[in-house]
């Protein structure tokens, strides 16, 4: 499945190729960054560590996980700086590592890291096999965040609860089972040529998990309630069901999975969600990029029309990230994509991966090599422009930012020294095996002003805020805690960049422009603005000024917004999410949610022809209102 993405001479020539040394643009050694990124996963291992364990300050841990439940759950990964094994982010981590290998395995091999990357995947899938002892049973968590977060202790000393939690037909979890199915299907492709028996085993588990997820539908955090405050499934399970189907189609080429993707696009949100955020919770952009891949590769068959609607949403994601969309991801003054203060870099790395693979897919299109590229409201985005933007984001992470700080631990001369991580912040068990209690950890190690005694090489921390500010303090967990799902998408991106450099070539580089949605000037304020429902969206948005008044010299306007279901097939819109930007006043009639705004709880759906109305008041230009996502049933 790995491909030689550097076979693009026409693209590189047309893009005014700059020849550089293998250290990469800005002096960055992407191969070294890749090596360190994979090394980070060795530090996150739970279970019995192998003789070739390369992170030598770690030792065996969690050796009795699952025993109280009568199942062997030894192994797997700790998600971040704590000692809990959370199934949903772990599965997403394995899916993304696998996808990176499938796309850029040759580049990883050239950097000498393919075997290490495959070992990292297998450490996760070995655990998933144990966690899936029956077709309709999946263990989704070991330990619980509440007791764990009251304790600062090395994993080797754990004295907190190691209770295991599972989903089954009576306690379903379609999102957890679906993501785990996707991880095992993707991983089966990783091992298809080198370990076919193991690949077949993974694929069998993936098929069983997908059937389980689809047959017994429900959110996993309603069954494993202890996960809700840590990894709550706010996007629901529709995206994971589609994600799993996409990966099973990729792994098997069986038409039933493609048909599932097409048939359920409306009801599960794949064709309705247009969102610029991709991560362990929301998979819609990933599904849409994969569906676009099937379409561009001529694998859509009779479902081309439906996959084109997925494709349109994939292009929305690309355009929004690079600043050429109708609604764009904000950026910091230093040029970093910015979504939120707490662990923002998880979205930067995941978006960078999707942009990279989409740019490489687009080169296969007529005109893709510097010609047509991706259709955006702000103009066509050619593949080399997308890759140049990705490089700007990766370089920012590696130190090309206003602070001159690398947010990859152990890379460069200046990087976070007080990472919020229990194992790294306490003296190594191998150096001093004396038991460290929960309270001793909090009193003696957590508040230390010095750097951590163990370097968490390759970890991507949460990163800076919207002003590029960052405080390297252990108690600043929003910025200094690292997570596996921060690093997993970056493996493929770093391999891609390292491959370009090793070939002695770099695509044309563009400066990272700060592009945000610009409102109309005050002189052209419309009293009526309509966003018509298109062939791909049944939702129409109309704004009207319903009152105007002057107070203290300022002109205020009350806008009434009508959101109408214009479905030509008389279908019902559910789980409607709206985006609202440039809002400078108060808003009535919507509730704030993780992915924008939603109707009040008493209005769960819009039947065909029905409208939802809300009001906001502000001076100056009107707010920008758009549909983020919906399901059509």
XYZ file of C-alpha atoms in Angstrom:
633
model
C 0.000 0.000 0.000
C 2.921 2.356 0.541
C 3.628 4.472 -2.488
C 6.476 6.540 -3.867
C 4.900 9.965 -3.568
C 8.018 11.702 -4.872
C 7.406 10.602 -8.437
C 6.103 14.087 -9.236
C 8.643 15.720 -11.580
C 6.076 17.831 -13.376
C 4.726 19.176 -10.092
C 8.148 19.975 -8.760
C 9.320 21.679 -11.922
C 6.199 23.776 -12.282
C 6.375 24.702 -8.613
C 9.870 26.195 -8.968
C 11.556 23.479 -6.970
C 14.119 24.557 -4.445
C 17.004 22.140 -4.002
C 18.040 21.731 -0.394
C 20.220 19.463 1.675
C 18.578 16.508 3.427
C 18.233 18.475 6.648
C 15.066 20.014 5.217
C 13.621 23.506 5.066
C 14.544 25.738 7.948
C 17.352 23.364 8.867
C 14.969 20.739 10.240
C 15.944 17.093 10.244
C 12.603 15.437 9.560
C 14.112 11.958 9.683
C 15.395 12.628 13.205
C 12.002 14.031 14.220
C 10.376 10.883 12.828
C 12.728 8.675 14.826
C 11.985 10.547 18.029
C 8.235 10.502 17.392
C 8.227 6.722 17.160
C 10.468 6.508 20.212
C 7.816 8.350 22.224
C 5.445 5.398 21.889
C 7.977 3.175 23.660
C 7.630 5.412 26.708
C 3.837 5.042 26.652
C 3.863 1.246 26.714
C 2.019 -0.670 29.389
C 2.707 -4.304 30.173
C 5.838 -6.454 29.956
C 8.502 -4.518 28.091
C 10.582 -6.457 25.554
C 14.368 -6.939 25.795
C 14.894 -4.410 22.989
C 12.942 -1.683 24.808
C 14.683 1.513 23.707
C 13.307 3.880 26.364
C 15.419 2.529 29.176
C 13.973 4.622 32.008
C 10.710 2.647 31.775
C 10.039 -0.778 33.311
C 7.165 -3.299 33.365
C 3.776 -2.028 34.572
C 0.106 -2.963 34.705
C 0.950 -6.643 34.986
C -2.401 -7.593 36.564
C -4.652 -5.559 34.281
C -7.877 -7.472 33.646
C -7.216 -10.162 36.213
C -10.125 -9.113 38.434
C -12.390 -9.378 35.388
C -11.104 -12.803 34.403
C -9.398 -11.563 31.227
C -5.811 -10.752 30.246
C -5.585 -7.023 29.499
C -1.836 -6.617 29.964
C -0.294 -4.343 27.339
C -1.481 -1.432 25.267
C -0.704 2.252 25.704
C -1.229 4.892 28.344
C -2.936 7.746 26.556
C -0.986 10.727 27.860
C 0.642 11.773 31.144
C -1.527 9.517 33.296
C -1.731 5.764 33.804
C -5.166 4.937 32.409
C -5.664 2.895 29.245
C -8.499 4.628 27.370
C -9.716 2.550 24.436
C -11.121 5.241 22.139
C -8.016 7.463 21.817
C -5.773 4.375 21.786
C -7.645 2.951 18.812
C -7.523 6.273 16.960
C -3.780 6.391 17.631
C -3.293 2.963 16.056
C -5.492 3.841 13.072
C -3.455 6.957 12.343
C -0.094 5.225 12.757
C -1.278 2.513 10.385
C -2.535 5.023 7.818
C 0.825 6.797 7.932
C 2.632 3.529 7.225
C 0.281 2.635 4.367
C 0.821 5.977 2.659
C 4.492 6.598 3.443
C 5.977 3.249 4.392
C 8.682 3.517 1.729
C 9.802 6.828 3.142
C 9.836 5.351 6.651
C 11.932 2.454 5.382
C 14.376 4.877 3.760
C 14.725 6.625 7.120
C 15.303 3.263 8.832
C 12.113 3.522 10.882
C 9.560 1.278 9.174
C 10.141 -1.700 11.468
C 9.902 0.523 14.545
C 6.668 2.056 13.273
C 5.189 -1.388 12.617
C 6.219 -2.507 16.106
C 4.390 0.513 17.525
C 1.226 -0.508 15.685
C 1.517 -4.119 16.788
C 1.874 -3.143 20.443
C -1.587 -1.641 20.149
C -3.226 -4.372 18.073
C -1.885 -7.135 20.320
C -3.758 -5.426 23.133
C -6.958 -5.019 21.083
C -6.997 -8.748 20.366
C -6.953 -9.391 24.113
C -9.574 -6.709 24.732
C -11.955 -8.403 22.263
C -12.393 -11.887 23.781
C -15.871 -12.443 22.295
C -17.510 -11.125 19.097
C -19.861 -8.819 21.020
C -17.594 -7.890 23.937
C -14.881 -5.227 23.944
C -12.982 -3.901 26.934
C -12.635 -0.161 26.491
C -10.827 1.082 29.590
C -8.499 -0.099 32.339
C -8.249 2.145 35.365
C -10.353 5.255 35.847
C -9.453 8.879 35.519
C -10.917 9.997 38.830
C -8.695 7.846 41.041
C -5.745 8.202 38.698
C -5.883 11.994 38.725
C -5.793 12.045 42.509
C -2.431 10.288 42.348
C 1.020 11.283 40.967
C 2.799 7.979 40.602
C 5.040 6.129 38.164
C 3.228 3.425 36.186
C 5.654 0.904 37.715
C 4.292 1.812 41.196
C 0.590 2.048 40.415
C -1.585 1.612 43.471
C -4.778 3.070 41.977
C -7.786 1.142 40.705
C -7.165 -1.060 37.675
C -10.791 -1.995 37.182
C -11.619 -2.871 33.584
C -14.743 -1.613 31.808
C -16.413 -3.197 28.793
C -19.160 -2.784 26.226
C -21.532 -5.584 25.187
C -25.053 -5.909 23.722
C -26.643 -4.696 26.956
C -24.139 -1.843 27.265
C -23.299 -0.816 23.678
C -20.573 1.470 22.410
C -20.695 1.853 18.646
C -18.082 4.612 18.595
C -15.541 2.594 20.589
C -16.182 -0.639 18.678
C -16.211 1.200 15.354
C -12.894 2.953 15.959
C -11.294 -0.279 17.150
C -12.595 -2.002 14.014
C -11.048 0.756 11.909
C -7.720 0.376 13.745
C -7.592 -3.374 13.208
C -8.655 -3.142 9.571
C -6.005 -0.519 8.839
C -3.377 -2.501 10.732
C -4.266 -5.652 8.793
C -3.004 -3.868 5.669
C 0.214 -2.924 7.448
C 0.990 -6.610 8.090
C -0.549 -8.054 4.921
C 2.759 -8.770 3.162
C 5.040 -9.507 6.116
C 2.742 -11.303 8.579
C -0.324 -12.547 6.625
C -1.630 -14.828 9.366
C -1.655 -11.975 11.842
C -3.245 -9.690 9.237
C -6.067 -12.199 8.722
C -6.632 -12.376 12.474
C -6.864 -8.591 12.724
C -9.301 -8.457 9.827
C -11.543 -11.077 11.421
C -11.637 -9.031 14.642
C -12.350 -5.878 12.634
C -15.332 -7.458 10.860
C -16.785 -8.784 14.116
C -16.373 -5.415 15.831
C -18.030 -3.554 12.974
C -21.006 -5.924 13.040
C -21.228 -5.511 16.813
C -20.995 -1.706 16.549
C -23.700 -1.481 13.892
C -26.099 -4.007 15.389
C -26.055 -2.694 18.963
C -25.990 1.059 18.588
C -25.196 3.470 21.371
C -22.541 5.851 22.663
C -19.794 4.150 24.608
C -19.623 6.827 27.297
C -23.220 5.983 28.237
C -22.001 2.460 29.034
C -18.496 3.247 30.321
C -19.520 6.343 32.229
C -16.121 6.817 33.878
C -14.769 7.834 30.450
C -17.253 10.665 29.997
C -15.233 13.391 31.711
C -12.032 12.445 29.914
C -12.891 11.114 26.470
C -16.576 11.780 26.048
C -18.010 10.979 22.624
C -19.454 14.373 21.808
C -19.705 13.737 18.067
C -21.699 10.550 18.600
C -21.052 7.241 16.886
C -22.115 7.914 13.299
C -18.651 9.019 12.237
C -16.995 5.917 13.695
C -19.427 3.574 11.932
C -18.640 5.223 8.591
C -14.914 5.335 9.429
C -14.904 1.609 10.156
C -16.798 0.852 6.937
C -14.315 2.911 4.932
C -11.337 1.085 6.408
C -12.953 -2.310 5.915
C -13.579 -1.470 2.280
C -9.948 -0.390 1.943
C -8.786 -3.637 3.562
C -11.130 -6.074 1.800
C -12.449 -4.429 -1.397
C -15.785 -6.023 -0.468
C -18.623 -4.004 -1.969
C -20.887 -4.297 1.074
C -18.703 -1.863 2.993
C -18.707 0.704 0.195
C -22.458 0.303 -0.058
C -22.725 0.921 3.695
C -20.678 4.102 3.313
C -22.940 5.327 0.519
C -26.270 4.169 1.905
C -25.690 5.644 5.367
C -24.004 8.888 4.345
C -27.108 10.958 5.108
C -28.340 9.167 8.227
C -24.923 8.981 9.919
C -23.697 12.441 8.894
C -20.915 11.657 6.439
C -22.495 13.760 3.708
C -23.910 16.344 6.101
C -20.968 17.308 8.265
C -18.633 20.027 6.948
C -16.117 20.532 9.719
C -12.508 21.685 9.942
C -11.541 19.669 13.009
C -10.352 16.059 12.967
C -9.281 14.008 15.975
C -9.964 11.132 18.356
C -13.608 12.209 18.787
C -14.741 13.483 15.385
C -13.750 11.394 12.349
C -15.935 12.953 9.669
C -13.088 14.696 7.783
C -11.108 11.447 7.788
C -14.074 9.523 6.376
C -14.594 12.209 3.747
C -10.948 12.147 2.651
C -11.053 8.357 2.350
C -14.312 8.511 0.362
C -12.699 11.128 -1.890
C -9.773 8.756 -2.348
C -12.083 5.969 -3.501
C -13.723 8.382 -5.917
C -10.468 9.770 -7.310
C -9.086 6.260 -7.742
C -12.108 5.177 -9.735
C -13.298 2.753 -7.054
C -16.714 4.326 -6.382
C -18.658 2.233 -8.875
C -22.383 2.919 -8.776
C -21.936 5.102 -5.687
C -19.987 7.892 -7.394
C -22.724 10.504 -6.863
C -22.855 9.908 -3.118
C -19.082 9.796 -2.762
C -18.906 13.116 -4.595
C -20.859 14.631 -1.698
C -18.270 13.220 0.709
C -15.628 14.669 -1.623
C -17.151 18.154 -1.397
C -16.888 18.032 2.384
C -13.282 16.858 2.154
C -12.508 19.890 0.038
C -14.268 22.099 2.596
C -11.827 20.750 5.197
C -8.789 21.374 2.990
C -9.866 24.883 1.985
C -10.731 25.845 5.546
C -7.360 24.706 6.902
C -5.213 26.454 4.306
C -7.175 29.714 4.502
C -9.041 29.602 1.202
C -12.445 28.560 2.458
C -15.659 30.405 3.133
C -14.948 29.693 6.800
C -11.317 29.312 7.818
C -9.451 27.889 10.800
C -8.069 30.819 12.795
C -4.304 31.161 13.106
C -2.030 32.574 15.745
C 0.193 35.557 14.900
C 2.969 33.023 14.301
C 0.865 31.114 11.767
C -0.263 28.034 13.744
C -3.776 26.707 13.184
C -5.719 27.359 16.344
C -8.838 25.607 17.682
C -8.548 25.650 21.476
C -6.136 26.318 24.318
C -6.154 22.803 25.763
C -3.945 20.562 23.605
C -4.387 22.492 20.397
C -1.518 20.701 18.639
C -3.532 17.481 18.400
C -5.635 19.200 15.737
C -2.606 20.673 13.982
C -0.944 17.273 13.544
C -4.128 15.459 12.501
C -5.072 18.173 10.001
C -1.532 18.187 8.633
C -1.802 14.486 7.890
C -5.141 14.767 6.096
C -3.857 17.715 4.078
C -0.725 15.790 3.113
C -2.510 12.690 1.868
C -5.184 14.734 0.112
C -2.545 16.789 -1.690
C -0.898 13.591 -2.854
C -4.239 12.164 -3.991
C -4.960 15.413 -5.871
C -1.767 15.099 -7.900
C -3.409 12.163 -9.653
C -6.179 14.415 -10.982
C -6.012 16.083 -14.403
C -4.303 19.392 -13.736
C -3.485 18.344 -10.192
C 0.252 18.775 -10.649
C 0.162 22.514 -10.306
C -2.986 22.982 -12.359
C -6.534 22.701 -11.078
C -5.881 21.262 -7.629
C -8.580 21.664 -4.982
C -11.583 23.882 -5.635
C -11.842 26.537 -2.908
C -13.981 29.681 -2.540
C -10.742 31.663 -2.246
C -9.286 30.180 -5.431
C -7.797 26.856 -6.455
C -5.326 25.297 -4.013
C -2.673 23.397 -5.906
C -1.061 20.377 -4.243
C 2.299 22.089 -3.771
C 0.556 24.955 -1.943
C -1.150 22.514 0.414
C 2.138 20.725 1.103
C 3.889 24.048 1.655
C 1.279 24.930 4.264
C 1.730 21.541 5.947
C 5.469 22.173 6.099
C 4.839 25.531 7.749
C 2.784 23.818 10.468
C 5.373 21.091 11.050
C 8.196 23.631 11.129
C 6.220 25.662 13.655
C 6.007 22.603 15.897
C 9.742 21.938 15.478
C 10.757 25.448 16.475
C 9.971 27.961 13.721
C 7.684 30.031 15.920
C 7.846 33.339 17.815
C 9.249 31.666 20.940
C 11.837 29.627 19.081
C 10.618 26.606 21.065
C 10.301 23.089 19.714
C 7.083 21.523 20.923
C 8.522 18.094 20.221
C 10.319 17.060 23.397
C 13.975 16.238 22.824
C 14.135 17.890 19.409
C 16.178 21.060 18.999
C 17.986 23.086 21.599
C 14.928 24.520 23.322
C 11.967 22.297 24.168
C 9.605 21.737 27.154
C 11.476 20.379 30.167
C 8.597 20.107 32.645
C 6.253 17.903 30.631
C 3.092 16.988 32.531
C 3.828 13.247 32.669
C 3.970 11.031 35.724
C 6.651 8.612 34.561
C 8.935 11.271 33.088
C 8.689 13.590 36.096
C 9.718 11.006 38.748
C 13.117 9.385 39.029
C 13.388 6.278 36.887
C 12.330 3.002 38.501
C 15.544 1.509 37.155
C 17.636 4.097 38.991
C 15.655 4.027 42.207
C 13.073 1.236 42.571
C 11.921 2.491 45.981
C 8.131 2.763 46.027
C 6.730 6.225 45.327
C 3.274 6.680 46.826
C 0.527 8.863 45.387
C 1.024 11.629 47.886
C 4.817 11.429 47.786
C 4.619 11.956 44.060
C 2.473 15.043 44.524
C 4.536 16.468 47.375
C 8.082 15.628 46.236
C 8.036 15.381 42.436
C 5.063 17.228 40.985
C 5.951 20.708 42.358
C 9.686 20.550 41.523
C 10.864 23.595 39.586
C 13.619 21.627 37.854
C 13.184 19.826 34.567
C 11.948 16.246 34.495
C 14.582 13.622 35.357
C 13.563 11.611 32.264
C 13.282 13.123 28.778
C 10.072 12.086 27.025
C 11.737 12.046 23.611
C 9.466 12.687 20.643
C 6.359 13.670 22.596
C 4.233 16.468 21.103
C 2.921 18.585 23.961
C -0.355 20.505 23.939
C 1.382 23.589 22.630
C 0.940 27.362 22.770
C -2.191 29.479 23.029
C -3.819 31.749 20.448
C -1.094 34.380 20.956
C 1.790 31.882 20.580
C 2.431 32.061 24.346
C 3.549 28.965 26.231
C 4.433 28.313 29.880
C 6.768 25.369 30.469
C 5.323 24.376 33.845
C 4.378 20.883 34.968
C 1.029 22.003 36.396
C 0.121 23.685 33.096
C -1.394 20.473 31.773
C -3.351 22.237 29.035
C -0.079 23.111 27.319
C 2.602 20.744 28.642
C 0.826 17.372 28.592
C 1.587 15.165 25.599
C -0.683 12.484 24.144
C -0.313 9.550 21.767
C -2.920 10.965 19.387
C -0.842 14.142 19.044
C 2.095 12.189 17.648
C 0.401 9.398 15.681
C -0.719 11.515 12.692
C 2.676 13.196 12.531
C 4.533 9.963 11.710
C 3.281 9.920 8.139
C 3.805 13.653 7.642
C 7.393 13.541 8.878
C 8.108 10.523 6.677
C 6.690 12.403 3.680
C 8.858 15.459 4.388
C 11.932 13.353 5.124
C 11.415 11.531 1.833
C 11.298 14.809 -0.066
C 14.505 15.980 1.551
C 16.299 12.660 1.057
C 15.524 12.929 -2.645
C 17.353 16.259 -2.653
C 14.162 18.134 -3.471
C 11.684 20.441 -1.784
C 8.392 21.601 -3.212
C 7.949 25.309 -3.749
C 7.470 27.019 -0.415
C 4.985 29.750 0.251
C 4.848 31.964 3.339
C 2.028 30.944 5.685
C -0.500 33.740 5.159
C -2.815 34.580 8.023
C -6.189 34.387 6.330
C -9.412 34.672 8.278
C -12.978 35.130 7.142
C -13.509 38.807 6.371
C -16.921 40.355 6.921
C -18.490 42.819 4.523
C -17.672 46.488 5.195
C -20.123 48.406 7.349
C -21.341 50.415 4.352
C -22.668 47.254 2.725
C -24.490 45.684 5.657
C -27.323 43.626 4.176
C -30.754 43.695 5.734
C -31.295 40.247 4.311
C -28.767 37.480 3.700
C -29.704 34.063 2.391
C -27.600 30.919 2.165
C -29.651 28.744 -0.227
C -29.822 25.023 0.220
C -27.659 23.385 -2.416
C -27.979 19.981 -4.021
C -25.719 18.620 -1.294
C -27.389 20.367 1.650
C -31.091 20.582 2.424
C -30.594 23.323 5.028
C -31.248 26.956 4.059
C -30.165 29.850 6.279
C -31.737 33.306 5.961
C -30.833 36.349 8.060
C -33.008 39.445 8.324
C -32.615 42.702 10.231
C -35.839 42.961 12.212
C -35.052 46.013 14.328
C -32.542 48.881 14.351
C -31.849 51.451 17.078
C -29.166 53.893 18.154
C -27.685 53.958 21.624
C -24.818 56.189 22.727
C -23.946 56.917 19.143
C -23.771 53.255 18.098
C -26.257 51.600 15.743
C -27.561 48.255 16.949
C -29.356 45.701 14.813
C -31.387 42.703 15.788
C -30.945 39.847 13.346
C -33.474 37.055 13.132
C -32.050 33.916 11.548
C -34.301 31.265 10.034
C -32.824 27.796 9.483
C -35.124 25.783 7.226
C -35.138 22.161 6.147
C -35.650 22.244 2.366
C -35.107 18.524 1.846
C -36.588 17.667 -1.559
C -37.063 14.094 -0.399
C -39.052 15.177 2.663
C -36.457 13.828 5.063
C -35.950 15.011 8.643
C -32.851 16.890 9.786
C -31.467 15.717 13.116
C -28.391 16.565 15.196
C -28.131 19.940 13.476
C -24.953 21.884 14.281
C -24.422 25.496 13.231
C -21.266 27.557 13.088
C -21.433 31.225 14.093
C -18.439 33.519 13.703
C -17.955 37.290 13.988
C -20.524 37.330 16.766
C -19.955 40.450 18.859
C -23.227 40.576 20.751
C -25.636 38.272 22.533
C -27.420 35.316 20.939
C -30.761 33.783 21.922
C -32.343 30.538 20.807
C -29.329 28.222 20.416
C -27.206 26.250 22.863
C -23.392 26.212 22.725
C -21.858 22.817 21.972
C -18.406 21.351 21.312
C -18.744 21.658 17.550
C -20.585 24.977 17.291
C -24.191 25.732 18.250
C -27.181 23.369 18.435
C -30.946 23.840 18.716
C -32.484 23.736 22.199
C -33.061 20.268 23.595
C -36.798 20.612 23.110
C -36.189 20.961 19.343
C -34.267 17.783 18.438
C -35.255 17.737 14.764
C -36.525 19.726 11.803
C -39.044 18.029 9.572
C -39.200 18.933 5.912
C -40.419 22.506 5.521
C -39.959 23.372 9.205
C -37.796 26.258 10.386
C -35.761 26.996 13.490
C -35.318 30.660 14.432
C -32.784 32.364 16.645
C -31.841 35.982 17.307
C -28.678 37.948 17.955
C -27.959 41.648 18.467
C -24.797 43.515 17.559
C -23.346 46.607 15.947
C -21.517 46.684 12.635
C -21.494 43.817 10.206
C -23.678 40.709 10.624
C -22.369 37.443 11.980
C -21.439 34.629 9.633
C -23.758 31.639 10.091
C -23.289 28.305 8.382
C -24.166 24.626 8.747
C -21.456 22.584 10.457
C -23.238 19.267 10.370
C -26.485 17.337 10.383
C -27.965 13.907 9.826
C -30.770 13.353 7.355
C -33.211 10.556 8.131
